[in-house]
CSV table of C-alpha atoms in Angstrom, one decimal:
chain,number,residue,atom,x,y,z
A,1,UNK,CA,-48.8,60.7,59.3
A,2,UNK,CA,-49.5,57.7,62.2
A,3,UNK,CA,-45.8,57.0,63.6
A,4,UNK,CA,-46.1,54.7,66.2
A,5,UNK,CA,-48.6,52.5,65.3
A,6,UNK,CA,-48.4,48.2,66.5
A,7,UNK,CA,-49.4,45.7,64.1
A,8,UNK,CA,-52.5,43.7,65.3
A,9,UNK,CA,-53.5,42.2,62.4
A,10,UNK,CA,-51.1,38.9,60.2
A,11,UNK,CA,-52.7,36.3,57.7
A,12,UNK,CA,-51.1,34.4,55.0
A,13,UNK,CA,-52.7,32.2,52.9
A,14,UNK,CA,-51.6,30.6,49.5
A,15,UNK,CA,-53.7,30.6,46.0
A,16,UNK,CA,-53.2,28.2,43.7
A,17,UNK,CA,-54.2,29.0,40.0
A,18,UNK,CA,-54.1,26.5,36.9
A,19,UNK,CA,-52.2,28.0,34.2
A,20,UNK,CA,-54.4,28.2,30.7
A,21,UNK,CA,-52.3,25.0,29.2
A,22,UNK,CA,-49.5,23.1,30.5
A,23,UNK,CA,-46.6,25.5,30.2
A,24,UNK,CA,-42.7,24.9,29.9
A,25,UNK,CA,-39.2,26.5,29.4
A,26,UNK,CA,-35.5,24.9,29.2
A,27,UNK,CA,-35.4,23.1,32.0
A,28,UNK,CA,-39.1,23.0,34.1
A,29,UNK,CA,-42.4,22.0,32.8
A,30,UNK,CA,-45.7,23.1,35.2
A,31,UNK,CA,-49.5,23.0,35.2
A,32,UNK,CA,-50.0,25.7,38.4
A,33,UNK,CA,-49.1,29.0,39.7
A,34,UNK,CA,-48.7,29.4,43.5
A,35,UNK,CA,-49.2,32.6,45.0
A,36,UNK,CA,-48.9,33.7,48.7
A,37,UNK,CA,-50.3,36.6,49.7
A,38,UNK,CA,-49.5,38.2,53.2
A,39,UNK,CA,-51.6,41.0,54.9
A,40,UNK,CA,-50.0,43.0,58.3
A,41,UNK,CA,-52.8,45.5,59.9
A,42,UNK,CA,-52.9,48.3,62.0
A,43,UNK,CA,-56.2,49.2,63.4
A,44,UNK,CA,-58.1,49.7,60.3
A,45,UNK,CA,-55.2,49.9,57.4
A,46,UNK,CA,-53.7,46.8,55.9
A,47,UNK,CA,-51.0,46.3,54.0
A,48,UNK,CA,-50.1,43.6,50.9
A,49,UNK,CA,-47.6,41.5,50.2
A,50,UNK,CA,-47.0,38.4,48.1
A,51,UNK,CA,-44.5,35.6,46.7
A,52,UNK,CA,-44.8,33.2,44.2
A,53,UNK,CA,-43.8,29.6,45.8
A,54,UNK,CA,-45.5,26.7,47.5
A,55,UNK,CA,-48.2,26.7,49.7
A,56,UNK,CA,-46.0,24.9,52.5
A,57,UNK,CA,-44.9,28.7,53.1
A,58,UNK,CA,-47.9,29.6,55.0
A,59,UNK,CA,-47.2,27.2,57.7
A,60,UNK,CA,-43.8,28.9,57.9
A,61,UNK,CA,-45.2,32.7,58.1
A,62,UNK,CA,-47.8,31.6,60.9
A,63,UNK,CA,-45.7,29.6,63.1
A,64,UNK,CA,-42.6,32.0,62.7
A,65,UNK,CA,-43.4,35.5,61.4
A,66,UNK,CA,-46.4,36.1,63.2
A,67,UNK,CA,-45.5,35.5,66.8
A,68,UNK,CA,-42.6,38.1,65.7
A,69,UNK,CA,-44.3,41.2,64.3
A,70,UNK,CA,-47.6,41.0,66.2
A,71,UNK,CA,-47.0,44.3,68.4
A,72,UNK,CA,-44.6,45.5,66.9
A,73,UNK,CA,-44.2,49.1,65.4
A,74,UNK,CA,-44.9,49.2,62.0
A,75,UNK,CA,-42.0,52.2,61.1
A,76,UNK,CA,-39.3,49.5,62.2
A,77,UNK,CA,-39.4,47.3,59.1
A,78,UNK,CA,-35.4,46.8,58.7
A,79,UNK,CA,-35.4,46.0,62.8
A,80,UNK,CA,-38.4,43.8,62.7
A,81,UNK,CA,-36.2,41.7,59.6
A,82,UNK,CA,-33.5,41.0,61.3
A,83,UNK,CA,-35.7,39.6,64.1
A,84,UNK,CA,-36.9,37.4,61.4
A,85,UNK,CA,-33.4,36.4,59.4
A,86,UNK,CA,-32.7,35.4,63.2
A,87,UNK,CA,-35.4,33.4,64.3
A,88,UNK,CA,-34.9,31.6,61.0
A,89,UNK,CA,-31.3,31.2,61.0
A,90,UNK,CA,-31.6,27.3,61.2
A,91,UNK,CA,-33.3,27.0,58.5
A,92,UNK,CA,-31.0,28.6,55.9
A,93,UNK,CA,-30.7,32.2,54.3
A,94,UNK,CA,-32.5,31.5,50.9
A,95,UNK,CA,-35.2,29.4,49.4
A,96,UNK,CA,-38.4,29.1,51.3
A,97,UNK,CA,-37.1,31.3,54.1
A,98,UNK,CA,-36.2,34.4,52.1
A,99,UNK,CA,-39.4,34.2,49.9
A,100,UNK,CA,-41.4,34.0,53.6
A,101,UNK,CA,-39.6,36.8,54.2
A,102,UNK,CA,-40.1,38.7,51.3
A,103,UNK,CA,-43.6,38.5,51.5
A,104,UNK,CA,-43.3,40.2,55.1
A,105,UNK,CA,-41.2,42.8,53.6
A,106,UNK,CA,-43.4,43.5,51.2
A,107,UNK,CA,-46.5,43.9,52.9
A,108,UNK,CA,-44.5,45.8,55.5
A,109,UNK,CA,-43.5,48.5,52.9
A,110,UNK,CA,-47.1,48.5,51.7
A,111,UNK,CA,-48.8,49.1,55.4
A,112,UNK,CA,-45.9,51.8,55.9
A,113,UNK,CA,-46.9,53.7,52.7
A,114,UNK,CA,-50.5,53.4,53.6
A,115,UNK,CA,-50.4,54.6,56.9
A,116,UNK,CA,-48.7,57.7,56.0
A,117,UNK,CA,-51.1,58.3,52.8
A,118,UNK,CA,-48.8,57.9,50.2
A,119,UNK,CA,-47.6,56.1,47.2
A,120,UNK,CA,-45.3,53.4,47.9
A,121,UNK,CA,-42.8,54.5,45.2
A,122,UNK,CA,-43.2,58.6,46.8
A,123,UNK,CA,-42.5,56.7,50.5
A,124,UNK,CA,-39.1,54.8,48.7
A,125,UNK,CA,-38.0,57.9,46.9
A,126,UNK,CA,-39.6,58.8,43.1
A,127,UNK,CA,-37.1,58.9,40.5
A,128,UNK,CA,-38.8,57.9,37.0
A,129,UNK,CA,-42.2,58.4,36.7
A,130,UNK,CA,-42.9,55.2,34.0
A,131,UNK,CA,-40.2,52.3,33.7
A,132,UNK,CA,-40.4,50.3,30.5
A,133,UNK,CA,-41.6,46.9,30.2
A,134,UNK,CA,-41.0,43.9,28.4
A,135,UNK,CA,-44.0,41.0,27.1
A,136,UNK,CA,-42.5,37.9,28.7
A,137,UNK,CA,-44.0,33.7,28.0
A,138,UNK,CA,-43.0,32.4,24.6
A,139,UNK,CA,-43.2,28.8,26.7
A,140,UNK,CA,-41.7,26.0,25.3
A,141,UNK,CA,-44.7,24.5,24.8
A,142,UNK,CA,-46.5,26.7,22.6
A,143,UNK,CA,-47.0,26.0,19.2
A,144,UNK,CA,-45.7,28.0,16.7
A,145,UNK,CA,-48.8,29.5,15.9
A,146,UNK,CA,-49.4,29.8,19.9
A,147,UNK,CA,-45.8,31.9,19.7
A,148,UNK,CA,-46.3,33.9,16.8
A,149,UNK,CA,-50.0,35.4,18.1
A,150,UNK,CA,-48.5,35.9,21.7
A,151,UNK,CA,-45.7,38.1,20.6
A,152,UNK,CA,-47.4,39.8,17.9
A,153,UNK,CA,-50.4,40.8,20.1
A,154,UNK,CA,-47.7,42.3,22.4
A,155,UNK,CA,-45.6,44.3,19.5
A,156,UNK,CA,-48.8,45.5,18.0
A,157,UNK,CA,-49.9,47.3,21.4
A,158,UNK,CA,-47.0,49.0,21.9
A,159,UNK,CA,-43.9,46.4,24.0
A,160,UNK,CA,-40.9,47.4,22.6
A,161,UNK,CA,-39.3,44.1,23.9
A,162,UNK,CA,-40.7,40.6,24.1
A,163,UNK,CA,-39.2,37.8,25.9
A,164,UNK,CA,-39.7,33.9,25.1
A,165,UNK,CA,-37.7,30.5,26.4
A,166,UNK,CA,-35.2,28.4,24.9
A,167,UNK,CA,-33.2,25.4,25.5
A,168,UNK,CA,-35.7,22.4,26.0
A,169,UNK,CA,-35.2,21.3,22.2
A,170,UNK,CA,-31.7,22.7,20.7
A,171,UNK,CA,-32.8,21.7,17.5
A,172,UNK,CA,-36.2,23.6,17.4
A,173,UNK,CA,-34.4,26.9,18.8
A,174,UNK,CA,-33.2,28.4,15.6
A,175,UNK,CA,-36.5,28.0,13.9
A,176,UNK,CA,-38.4,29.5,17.1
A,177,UNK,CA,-36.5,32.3,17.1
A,178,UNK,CA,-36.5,33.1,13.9
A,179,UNK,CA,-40.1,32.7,14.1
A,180,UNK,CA,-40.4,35.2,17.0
A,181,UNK,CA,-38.3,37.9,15.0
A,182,UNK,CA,-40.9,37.7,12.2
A,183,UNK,CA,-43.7,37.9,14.3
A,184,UNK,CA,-42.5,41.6,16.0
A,185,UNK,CA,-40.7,42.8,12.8
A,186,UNK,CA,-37.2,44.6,13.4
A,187,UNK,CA,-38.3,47.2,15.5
A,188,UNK,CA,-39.0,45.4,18.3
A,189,UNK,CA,-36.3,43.5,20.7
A,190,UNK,CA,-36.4,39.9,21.2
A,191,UNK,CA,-35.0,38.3,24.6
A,192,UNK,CA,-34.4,35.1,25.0
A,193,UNK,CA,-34.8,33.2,28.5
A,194,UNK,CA,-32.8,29.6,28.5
A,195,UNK,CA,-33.7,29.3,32.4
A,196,UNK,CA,-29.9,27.4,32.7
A,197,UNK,CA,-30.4,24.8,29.9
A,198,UNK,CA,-26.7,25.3,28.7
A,199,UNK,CA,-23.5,24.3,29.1
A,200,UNK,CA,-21.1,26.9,28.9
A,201,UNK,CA,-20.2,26.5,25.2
A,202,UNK,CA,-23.5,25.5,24.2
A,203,UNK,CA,-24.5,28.6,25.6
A,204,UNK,CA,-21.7,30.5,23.1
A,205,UNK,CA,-22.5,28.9,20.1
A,206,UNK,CA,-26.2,29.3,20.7
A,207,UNK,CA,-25.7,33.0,20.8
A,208,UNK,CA,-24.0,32.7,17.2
A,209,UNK,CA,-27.9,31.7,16.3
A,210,UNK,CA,-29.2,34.5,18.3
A,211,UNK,CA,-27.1,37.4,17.1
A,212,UNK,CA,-28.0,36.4,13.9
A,213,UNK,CA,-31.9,37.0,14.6
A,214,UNK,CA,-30.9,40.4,16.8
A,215,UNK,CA,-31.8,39.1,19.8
A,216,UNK,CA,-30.5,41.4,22.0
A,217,UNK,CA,-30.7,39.7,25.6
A,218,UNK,CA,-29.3,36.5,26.8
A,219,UNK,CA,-30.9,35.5,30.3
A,220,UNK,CA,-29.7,32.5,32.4
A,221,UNK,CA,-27.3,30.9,29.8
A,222,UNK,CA,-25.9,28.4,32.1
A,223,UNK,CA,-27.2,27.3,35.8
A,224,UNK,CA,-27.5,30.5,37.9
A,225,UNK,CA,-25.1,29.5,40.2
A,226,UNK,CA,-22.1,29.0,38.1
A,227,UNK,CA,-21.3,32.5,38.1
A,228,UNK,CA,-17.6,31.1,36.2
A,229,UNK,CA,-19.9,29.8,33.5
A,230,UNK,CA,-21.9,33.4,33.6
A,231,UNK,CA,-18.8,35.0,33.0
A,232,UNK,CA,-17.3,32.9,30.5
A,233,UNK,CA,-20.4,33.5,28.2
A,234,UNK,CA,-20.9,36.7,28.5
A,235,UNK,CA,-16.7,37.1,27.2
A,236,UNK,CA,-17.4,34.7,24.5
A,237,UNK,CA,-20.6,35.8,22.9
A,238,UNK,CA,-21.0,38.9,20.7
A,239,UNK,CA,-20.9,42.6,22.5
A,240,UNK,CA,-24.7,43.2,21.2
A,241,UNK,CA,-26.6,40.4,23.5
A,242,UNK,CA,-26.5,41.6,27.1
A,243,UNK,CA,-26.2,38.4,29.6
A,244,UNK,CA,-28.8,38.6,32.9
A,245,UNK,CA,-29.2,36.3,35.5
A,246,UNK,CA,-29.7,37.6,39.2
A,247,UNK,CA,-34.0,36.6,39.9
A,248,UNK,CA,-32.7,33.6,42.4
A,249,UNK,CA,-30.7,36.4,44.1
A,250,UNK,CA,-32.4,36.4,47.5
A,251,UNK,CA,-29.6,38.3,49.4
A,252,UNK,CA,-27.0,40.8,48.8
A,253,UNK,CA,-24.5,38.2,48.9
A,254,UNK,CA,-25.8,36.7,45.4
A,255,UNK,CA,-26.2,39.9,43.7
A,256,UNK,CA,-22.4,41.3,45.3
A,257,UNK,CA,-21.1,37.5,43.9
A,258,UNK,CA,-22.3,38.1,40.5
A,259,UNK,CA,-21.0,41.5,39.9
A,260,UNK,CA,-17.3,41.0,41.5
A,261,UNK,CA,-17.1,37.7,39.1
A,262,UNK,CA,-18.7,40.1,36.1
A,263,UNK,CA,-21.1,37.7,35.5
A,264,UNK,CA,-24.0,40.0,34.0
A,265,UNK,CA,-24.4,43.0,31.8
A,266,UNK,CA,-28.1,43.4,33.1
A,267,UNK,CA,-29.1,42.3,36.9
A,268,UNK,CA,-32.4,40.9,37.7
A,269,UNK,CA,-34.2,40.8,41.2
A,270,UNK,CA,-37.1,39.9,42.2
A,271,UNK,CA,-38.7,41.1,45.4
A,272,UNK,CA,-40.8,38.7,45.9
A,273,UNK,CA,-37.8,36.7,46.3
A,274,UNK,CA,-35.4,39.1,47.9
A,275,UNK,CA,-38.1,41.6,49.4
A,276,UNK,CA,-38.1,45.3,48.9
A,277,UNK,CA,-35.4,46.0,50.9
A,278,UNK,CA,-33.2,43.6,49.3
A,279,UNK,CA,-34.6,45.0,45.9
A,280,UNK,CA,-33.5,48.2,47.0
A,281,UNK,CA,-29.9,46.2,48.0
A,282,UNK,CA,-29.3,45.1,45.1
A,283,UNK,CA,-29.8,48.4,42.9
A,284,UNK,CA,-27.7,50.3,45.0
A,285,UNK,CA,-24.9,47.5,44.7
A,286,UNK,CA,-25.7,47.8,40.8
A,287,UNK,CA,-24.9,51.7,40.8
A,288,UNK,CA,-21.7,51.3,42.3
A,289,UNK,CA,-20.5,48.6,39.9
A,290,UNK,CA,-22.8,51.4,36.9
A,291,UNK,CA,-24.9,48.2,36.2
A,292,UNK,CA,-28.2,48.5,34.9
A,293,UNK,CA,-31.1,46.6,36.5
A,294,UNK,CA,-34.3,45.0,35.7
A,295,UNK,CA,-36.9,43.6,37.6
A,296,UNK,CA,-38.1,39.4,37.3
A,297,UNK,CA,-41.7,39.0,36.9
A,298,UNK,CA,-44.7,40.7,39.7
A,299,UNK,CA,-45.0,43.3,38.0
A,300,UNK,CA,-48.0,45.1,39.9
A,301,UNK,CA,-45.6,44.7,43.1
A,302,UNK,CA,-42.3,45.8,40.9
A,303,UNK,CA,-43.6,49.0,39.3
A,304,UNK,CA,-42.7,51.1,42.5
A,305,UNK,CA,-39.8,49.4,42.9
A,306,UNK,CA,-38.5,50.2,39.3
A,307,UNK,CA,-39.6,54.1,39.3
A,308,UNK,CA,-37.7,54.7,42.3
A,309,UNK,CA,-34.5,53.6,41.6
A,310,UNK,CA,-32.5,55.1,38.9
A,311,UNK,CA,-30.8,52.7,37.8
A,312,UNK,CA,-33.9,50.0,36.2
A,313,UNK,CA,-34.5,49.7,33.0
A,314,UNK,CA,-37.2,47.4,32.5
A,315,UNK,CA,-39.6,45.3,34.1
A,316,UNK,CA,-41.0,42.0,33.3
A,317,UNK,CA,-44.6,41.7,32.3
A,318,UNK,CA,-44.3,37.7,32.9
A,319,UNK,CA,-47.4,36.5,31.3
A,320,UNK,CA,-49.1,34.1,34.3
A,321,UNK,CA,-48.5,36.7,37.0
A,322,UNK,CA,-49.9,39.4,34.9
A,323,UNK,CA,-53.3,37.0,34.7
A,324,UNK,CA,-52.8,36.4,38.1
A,325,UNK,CA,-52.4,39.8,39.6
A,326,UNK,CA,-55.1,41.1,37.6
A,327,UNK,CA,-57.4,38.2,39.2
A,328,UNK,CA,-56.6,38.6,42.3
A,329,UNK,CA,-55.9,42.2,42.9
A,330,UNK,CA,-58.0,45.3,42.3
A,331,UNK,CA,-55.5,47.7,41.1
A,332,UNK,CA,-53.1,45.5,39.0
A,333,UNK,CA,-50.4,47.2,36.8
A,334,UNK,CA,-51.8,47.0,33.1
A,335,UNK,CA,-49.3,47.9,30.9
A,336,UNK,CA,-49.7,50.9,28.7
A,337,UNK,CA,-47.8,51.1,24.9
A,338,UNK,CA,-45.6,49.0,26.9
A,339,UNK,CA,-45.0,51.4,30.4
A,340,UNK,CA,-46.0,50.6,33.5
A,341,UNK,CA,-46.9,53.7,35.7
A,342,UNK,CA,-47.2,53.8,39.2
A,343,UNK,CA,-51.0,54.7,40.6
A,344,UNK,CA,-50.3,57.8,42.5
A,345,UNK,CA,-53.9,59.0,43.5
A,346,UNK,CA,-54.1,55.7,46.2
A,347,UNK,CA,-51.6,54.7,48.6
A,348,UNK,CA,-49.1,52.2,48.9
A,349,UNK,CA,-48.6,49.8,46.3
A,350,UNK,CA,-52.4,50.6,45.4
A,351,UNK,CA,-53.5,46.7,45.2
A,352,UNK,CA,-56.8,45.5,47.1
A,353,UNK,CA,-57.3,41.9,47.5
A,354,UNK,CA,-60.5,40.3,45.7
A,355,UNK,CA,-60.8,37.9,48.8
A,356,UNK,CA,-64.3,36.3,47.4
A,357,UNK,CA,-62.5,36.1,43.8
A,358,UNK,CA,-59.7,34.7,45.0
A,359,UNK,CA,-61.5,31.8,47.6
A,360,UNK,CA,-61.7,28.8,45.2
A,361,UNK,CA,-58.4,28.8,44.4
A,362,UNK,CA,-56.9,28.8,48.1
A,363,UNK,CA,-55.0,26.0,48.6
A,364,UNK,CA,-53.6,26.6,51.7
């Protein structure tokens, strides 16, 4: 154990990676993947932490985070955010801000695990020793071909749930997911992912189609915010498609909001979003409401995150951040039959950075 030990040592610096092919879902189309990744030292141990966002974020965690931790003990994560939430206060509570912050938190956890020698999810408290996880892309704008091979490569090694997105052509929908259950076969779950293209009873009548298919999971119906709209679907659709929303939750506030308004069957955070300490939030909010919870996307950071809290049931093996994280890191979470299991012979969150990899794609 090394209690009492200052940070000397803060860089950020943001990656930007093409994706294979233009990529889509209901309601976004893109062509890159951003990553920020954060490292806080100590002498000779340094942690990792990372987002997914823009590279205008690493202006934010030099000018503003830095000044703030450098010096600082490393055991005083929770005091050392609120320093941050305060110095930021003008500039708002989500967004940009709280991913900044969320890539602190995370490398924070990280350097704090490493210092005392251990696992990150040992350090957090071990209460699974695997979580399961679920083959997530099925893009928009794949062919049919494209989203037959993708989720039948995953069903033949082992997922025993696939996720794909819907809601950028209404008309194509049925046929794609139709074409998705064929391509797994009936023992394997099919999500669905309509990243809010849907009005409320669009949503309900969609899931008419979907039950039909046994799809079994209904993420982001309507716009994440209308937590009214949330609710109203998941009354209105049949008892066997679970609704999720909760990955733009990026404080307890959104994750307390969308459990009082019953909004979700299933919750989903994201720490690089919400950090690991507002992971950590929003699981114990989901035990006392006995709400199950999964974790969005990052799955090398989220594997940890998921085997120490009792109530997750899944994580997301999101398909660019699995070829990201397995780019960029030494050490990324490869899933296994379709488990991911925490690394416990290195400490921390057992990721080291592939700086000279990872140089031709800094942006920033």
């Amino acid at each position: 154990m090394q209690p009492d030990r200052p940070i000397d040592y803060f860089e950020a610096a943001a990656y930007c990676i093409p994706t294979q092919q233009p990529e889509s879902d209901g309601t976004l189309v893109w062509n890159t993947t951003t990553i920020i990744v954060v490292h806080i030292g100590s002498g000779e141990t340094c942690g990792i932490g990372y987002t997914y966002g823009d590279e205008s974020l690493v202006s934010l965690l030099m000018r503003k985070c830095k000044p703030i931790l450098t010096g600082k003990n490393t055991d005083s994560i929770h005091s050392l955010l609120n320093s941050l939430h305060t110095t930021m206060r003008n500039l708002g509570s989500s967004g940009m801000t709280a991913m900044a912050i969320a890539a602190v938190d995370n490398a924070l956890w990280d350097l704090r695990a490493r210092l005392y020698d251990t696992p990150l999810v040992r350090l957090l408290g071990m209460a699974k020793a695997r979580i399961a996880s679920y083959g997530s892309g099925g893009f928009t704008s794949y062919t049919d071909e494209q989203l037959h091979r993708q989720l039948s490569v995953w069903a033949q090694s082992g997922f025993k749930f696939v996720k794909m997105k819907i809601g950028r052509d209404r008309k194509q929908d049925p046929k794609r997911v139709s074409l998705a259950r064929k391509a797994v076969g009936d023992a394997v779950q099919v999500f669905v992912d309509a990243n809010g293209a849907y009005t409320p009873k669009e949503a309900c009548a969609i899931a008419l189609m979907l039950d039909d298919n046994g799809v079994t999971w209904l993420e982001e119906p309507v716009y994440h915010a209308d937590r009214s709209g949330l609710s109203f679907v998941r009354n209105h659709t049949p008892p066997s498609i679970k609704i999720s929303a909760g990955e733009y939750g990026f404080n307890s506030n959104h994750f307390k909001d969308l459990l009082l308004s019953g909004s979700v069957d299933i919750m989903q955070a994201d720490a690089t979003r919400c950090g690991i300490t507002g992971f950590l939030k929003a699981a114990a909010l989901c035990e006392a409401f006995h709400i199950p919870i999964s974790a969005h996307t990052a799955p090398s950071l989220h594997v940890h995150l998921c085997c120490a809290v009792q109530q997750s049931v899944h994580a997301e093996y999101f398909f660019d951040h699995v070829r990201i994280e397995q780019m960029l890191f030494e050490g990324a979470a490869r899933a296994r039959e379709g488990w991911l299991i925490p690394d416990l012979s290195v400490p921390g969150n057992g990721l080291q950075f592939k700086k000279q990899d990872a140089e031709r794609f800094r942006c920033s």
